Backbone as JSON Lines, residues from 0, in Angstrom:
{"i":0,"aa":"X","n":[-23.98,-15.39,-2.75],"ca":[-22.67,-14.91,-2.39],"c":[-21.76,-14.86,-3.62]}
{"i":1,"aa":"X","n":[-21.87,-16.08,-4.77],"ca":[-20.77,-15.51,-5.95],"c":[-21.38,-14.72,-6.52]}
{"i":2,"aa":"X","n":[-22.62,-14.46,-6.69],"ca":[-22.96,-13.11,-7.54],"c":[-22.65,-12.5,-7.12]}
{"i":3,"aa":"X","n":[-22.52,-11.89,-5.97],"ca":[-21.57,-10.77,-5.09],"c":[-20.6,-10.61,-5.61]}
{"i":4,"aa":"X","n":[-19.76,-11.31,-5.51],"ca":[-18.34,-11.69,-5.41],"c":[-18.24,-10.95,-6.96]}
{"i":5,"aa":"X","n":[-18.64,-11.69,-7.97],"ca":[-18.66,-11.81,-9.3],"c":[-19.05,-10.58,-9.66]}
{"i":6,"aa":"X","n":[-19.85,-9.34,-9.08],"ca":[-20.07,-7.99,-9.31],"c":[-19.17,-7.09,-9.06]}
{"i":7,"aa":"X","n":[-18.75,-7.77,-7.57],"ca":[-17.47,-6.93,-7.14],"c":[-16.44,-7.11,-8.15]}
{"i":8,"aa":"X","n":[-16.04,-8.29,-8.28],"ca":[-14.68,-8.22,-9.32],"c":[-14.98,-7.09,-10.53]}
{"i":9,"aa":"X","n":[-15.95,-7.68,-10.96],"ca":[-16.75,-7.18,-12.64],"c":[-16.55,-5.52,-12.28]}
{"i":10,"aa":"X","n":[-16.8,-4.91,-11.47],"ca":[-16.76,-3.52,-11.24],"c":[-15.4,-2.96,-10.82]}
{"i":11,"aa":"X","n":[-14.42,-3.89,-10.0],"ca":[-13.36,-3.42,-9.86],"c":[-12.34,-3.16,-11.02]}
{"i":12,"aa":"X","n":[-12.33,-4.45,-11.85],"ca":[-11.98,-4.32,-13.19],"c":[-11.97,-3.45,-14.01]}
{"i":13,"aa":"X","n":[-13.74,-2.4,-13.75],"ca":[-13.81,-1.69,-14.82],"c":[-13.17,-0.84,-14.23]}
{"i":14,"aa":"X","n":[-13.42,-0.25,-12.98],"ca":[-12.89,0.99,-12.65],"c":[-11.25,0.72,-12.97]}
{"i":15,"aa":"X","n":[-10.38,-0.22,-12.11],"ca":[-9.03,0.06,-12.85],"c":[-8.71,-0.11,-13.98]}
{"i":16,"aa":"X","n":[-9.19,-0.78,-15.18],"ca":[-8.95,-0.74,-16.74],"c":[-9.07,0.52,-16.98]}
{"i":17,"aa":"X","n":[-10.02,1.66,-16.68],"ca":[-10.07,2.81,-17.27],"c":[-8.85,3.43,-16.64]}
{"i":18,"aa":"X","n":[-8.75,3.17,-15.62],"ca":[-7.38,4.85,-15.19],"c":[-6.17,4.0,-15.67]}
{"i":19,"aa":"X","n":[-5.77,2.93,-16.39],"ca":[-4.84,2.3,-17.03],"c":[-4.46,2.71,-18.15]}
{"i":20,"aa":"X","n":[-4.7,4.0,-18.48],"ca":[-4.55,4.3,-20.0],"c":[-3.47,4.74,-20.12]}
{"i":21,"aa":"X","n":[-2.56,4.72,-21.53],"ca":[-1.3,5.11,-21.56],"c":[-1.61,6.43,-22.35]}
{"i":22,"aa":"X","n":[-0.95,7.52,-22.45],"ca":[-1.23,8.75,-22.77],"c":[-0.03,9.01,-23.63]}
{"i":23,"aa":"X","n":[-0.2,9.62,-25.15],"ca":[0.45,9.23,-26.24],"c":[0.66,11.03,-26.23]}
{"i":24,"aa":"X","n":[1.81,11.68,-26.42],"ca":[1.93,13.11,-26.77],"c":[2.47,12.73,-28.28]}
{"i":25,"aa":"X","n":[2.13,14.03,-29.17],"ca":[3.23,13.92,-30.46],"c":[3.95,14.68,-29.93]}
{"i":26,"aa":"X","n":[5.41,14.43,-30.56],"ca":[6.73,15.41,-30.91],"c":[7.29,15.53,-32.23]}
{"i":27,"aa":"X","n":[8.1,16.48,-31.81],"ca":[9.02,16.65,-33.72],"c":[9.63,14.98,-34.17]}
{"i":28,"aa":"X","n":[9.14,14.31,-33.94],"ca":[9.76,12.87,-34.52],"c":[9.81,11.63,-34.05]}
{"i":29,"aa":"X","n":[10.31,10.43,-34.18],"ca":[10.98,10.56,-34.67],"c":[10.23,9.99,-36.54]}
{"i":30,"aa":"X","n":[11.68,10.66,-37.57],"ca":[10.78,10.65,-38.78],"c":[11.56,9.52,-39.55]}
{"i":31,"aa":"X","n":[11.18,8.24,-38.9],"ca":[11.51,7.35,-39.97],"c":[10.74,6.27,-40.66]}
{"i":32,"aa":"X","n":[9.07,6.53,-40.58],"ca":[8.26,6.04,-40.32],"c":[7.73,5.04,-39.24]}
{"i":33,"aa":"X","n":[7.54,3.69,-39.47],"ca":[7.02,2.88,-38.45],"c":[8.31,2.73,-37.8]}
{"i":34,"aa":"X","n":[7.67,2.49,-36.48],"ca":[8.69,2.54,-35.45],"c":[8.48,0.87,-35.11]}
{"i":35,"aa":"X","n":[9.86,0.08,-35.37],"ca":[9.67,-1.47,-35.31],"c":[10.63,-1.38,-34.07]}
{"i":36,"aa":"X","n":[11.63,-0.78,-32.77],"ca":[11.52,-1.22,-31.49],"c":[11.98,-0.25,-30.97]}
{"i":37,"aa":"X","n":[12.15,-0.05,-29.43],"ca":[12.54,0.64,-28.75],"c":[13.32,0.11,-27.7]}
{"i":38,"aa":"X","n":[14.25,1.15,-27.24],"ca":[15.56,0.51,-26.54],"c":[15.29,2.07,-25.67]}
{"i":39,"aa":"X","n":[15.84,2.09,-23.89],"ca":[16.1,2.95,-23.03],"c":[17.74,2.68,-22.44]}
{"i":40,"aa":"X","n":[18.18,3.23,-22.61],"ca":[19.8,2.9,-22.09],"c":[20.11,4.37,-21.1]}
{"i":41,"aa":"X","n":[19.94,4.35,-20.33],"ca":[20.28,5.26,-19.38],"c":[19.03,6.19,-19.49]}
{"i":42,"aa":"X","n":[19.43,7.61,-19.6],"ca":[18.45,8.38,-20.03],"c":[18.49,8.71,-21.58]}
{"i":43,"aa":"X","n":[18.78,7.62,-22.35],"ca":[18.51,7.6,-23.7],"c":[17.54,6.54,-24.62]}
{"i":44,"aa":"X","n":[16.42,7.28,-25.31],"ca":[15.27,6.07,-26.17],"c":[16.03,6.64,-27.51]}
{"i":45,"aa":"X","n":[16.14,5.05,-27.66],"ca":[16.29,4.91,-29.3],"c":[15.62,4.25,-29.89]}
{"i":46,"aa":"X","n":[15.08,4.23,-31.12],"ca":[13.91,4.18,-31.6],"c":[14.18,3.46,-32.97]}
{"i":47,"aa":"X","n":[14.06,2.18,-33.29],"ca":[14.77,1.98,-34.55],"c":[13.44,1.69,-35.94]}
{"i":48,"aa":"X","n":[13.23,2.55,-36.76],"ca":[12.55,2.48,-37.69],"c":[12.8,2.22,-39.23]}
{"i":49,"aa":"X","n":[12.0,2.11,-39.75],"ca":[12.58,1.66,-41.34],"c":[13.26,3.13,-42.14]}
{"i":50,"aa":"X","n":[13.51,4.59,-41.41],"ca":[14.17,5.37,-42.03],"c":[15.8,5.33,-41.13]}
{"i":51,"aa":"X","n":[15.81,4.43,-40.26],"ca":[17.11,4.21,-39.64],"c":[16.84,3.93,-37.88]}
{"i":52,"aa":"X","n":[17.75,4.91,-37.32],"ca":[18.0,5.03,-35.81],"c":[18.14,5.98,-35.2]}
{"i":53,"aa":"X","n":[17.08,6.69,-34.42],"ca":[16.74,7.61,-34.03],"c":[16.96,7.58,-32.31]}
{"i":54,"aa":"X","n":[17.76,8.84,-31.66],"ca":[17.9,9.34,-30.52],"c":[16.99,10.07,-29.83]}
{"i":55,"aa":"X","n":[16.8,9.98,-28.54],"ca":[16.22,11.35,-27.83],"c":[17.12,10.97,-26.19]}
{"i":56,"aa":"X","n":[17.31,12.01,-25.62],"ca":[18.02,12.21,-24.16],"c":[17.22,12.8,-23.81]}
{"i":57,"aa":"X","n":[15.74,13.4,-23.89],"ca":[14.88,14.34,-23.36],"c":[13.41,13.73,-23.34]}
{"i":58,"aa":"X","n":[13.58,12.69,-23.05],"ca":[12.4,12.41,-22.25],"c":[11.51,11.9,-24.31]}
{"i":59,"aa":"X","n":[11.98,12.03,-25.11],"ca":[11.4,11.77,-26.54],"c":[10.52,12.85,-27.04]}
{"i":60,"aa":"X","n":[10.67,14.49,-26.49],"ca":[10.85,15.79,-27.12],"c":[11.66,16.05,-28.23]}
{"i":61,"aa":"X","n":[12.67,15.36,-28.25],"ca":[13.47,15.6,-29.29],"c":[14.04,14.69,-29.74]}
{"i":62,"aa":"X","n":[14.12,14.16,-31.06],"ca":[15.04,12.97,-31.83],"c":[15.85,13.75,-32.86]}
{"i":63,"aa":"X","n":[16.84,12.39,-32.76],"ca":[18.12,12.76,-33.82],"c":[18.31,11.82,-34.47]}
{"i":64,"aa":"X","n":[18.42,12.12,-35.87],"ca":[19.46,10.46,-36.41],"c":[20.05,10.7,-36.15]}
{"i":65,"aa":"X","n":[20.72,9.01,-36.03],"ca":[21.86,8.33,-35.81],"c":[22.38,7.62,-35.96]}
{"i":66,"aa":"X","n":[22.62,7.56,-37.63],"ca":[22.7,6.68,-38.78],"c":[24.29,6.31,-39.17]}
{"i":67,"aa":"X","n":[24.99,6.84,-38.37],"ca":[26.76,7.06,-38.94],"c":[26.85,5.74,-39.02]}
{"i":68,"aa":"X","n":[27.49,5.44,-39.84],"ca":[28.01,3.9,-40.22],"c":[27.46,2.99,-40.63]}
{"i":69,"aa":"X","n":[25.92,2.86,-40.8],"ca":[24.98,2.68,-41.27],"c":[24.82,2.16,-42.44]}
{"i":70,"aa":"X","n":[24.79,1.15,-43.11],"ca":[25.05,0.97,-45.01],"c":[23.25,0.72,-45.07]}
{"i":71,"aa":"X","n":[22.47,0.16,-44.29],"ca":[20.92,0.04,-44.53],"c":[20.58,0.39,-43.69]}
{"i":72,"aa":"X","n":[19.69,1.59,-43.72],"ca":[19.03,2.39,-43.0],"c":[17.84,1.24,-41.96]}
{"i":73,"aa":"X","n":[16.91,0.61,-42.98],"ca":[15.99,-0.32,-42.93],"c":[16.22,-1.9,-41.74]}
């Protein structure tokens, strides 16, 4: 009976680990290289990387800097 048991799990596992995948699109950006965090504030991701602080309102199709006031980008 735990080998049962222990197959069932072992197989359920696999099947949901695979449809768990996160699905990565590129877009125009954002271009500040590595991207060290991300923030969602309404319908806005901001994206803060070592070339500054980067916007998108569209779902992350489109980024903007958004560096005003900014003395270190980094």
């Amino acid at each position: 009976m735990k080998k049962i048991f222990t197959t069932a799990m072992l197989l359920m596992f696999l099947v949901l680990s695979n449809t768990a995948n996160g699905q990565w699109v590129q877009t125009n950006g954002p271009f500040g290289g590595k991207i060290n965090s991300l923030v969602v504030s309404g319908t806005n991701i901001f994206a803060g990387t070592c070339g500054g602080v980067f916007l998108s309102s569209d779902n992350g199709a489109n980024w903007t800097a958004v560096n005003n006031g900014l003395t270190n980008t980094t």
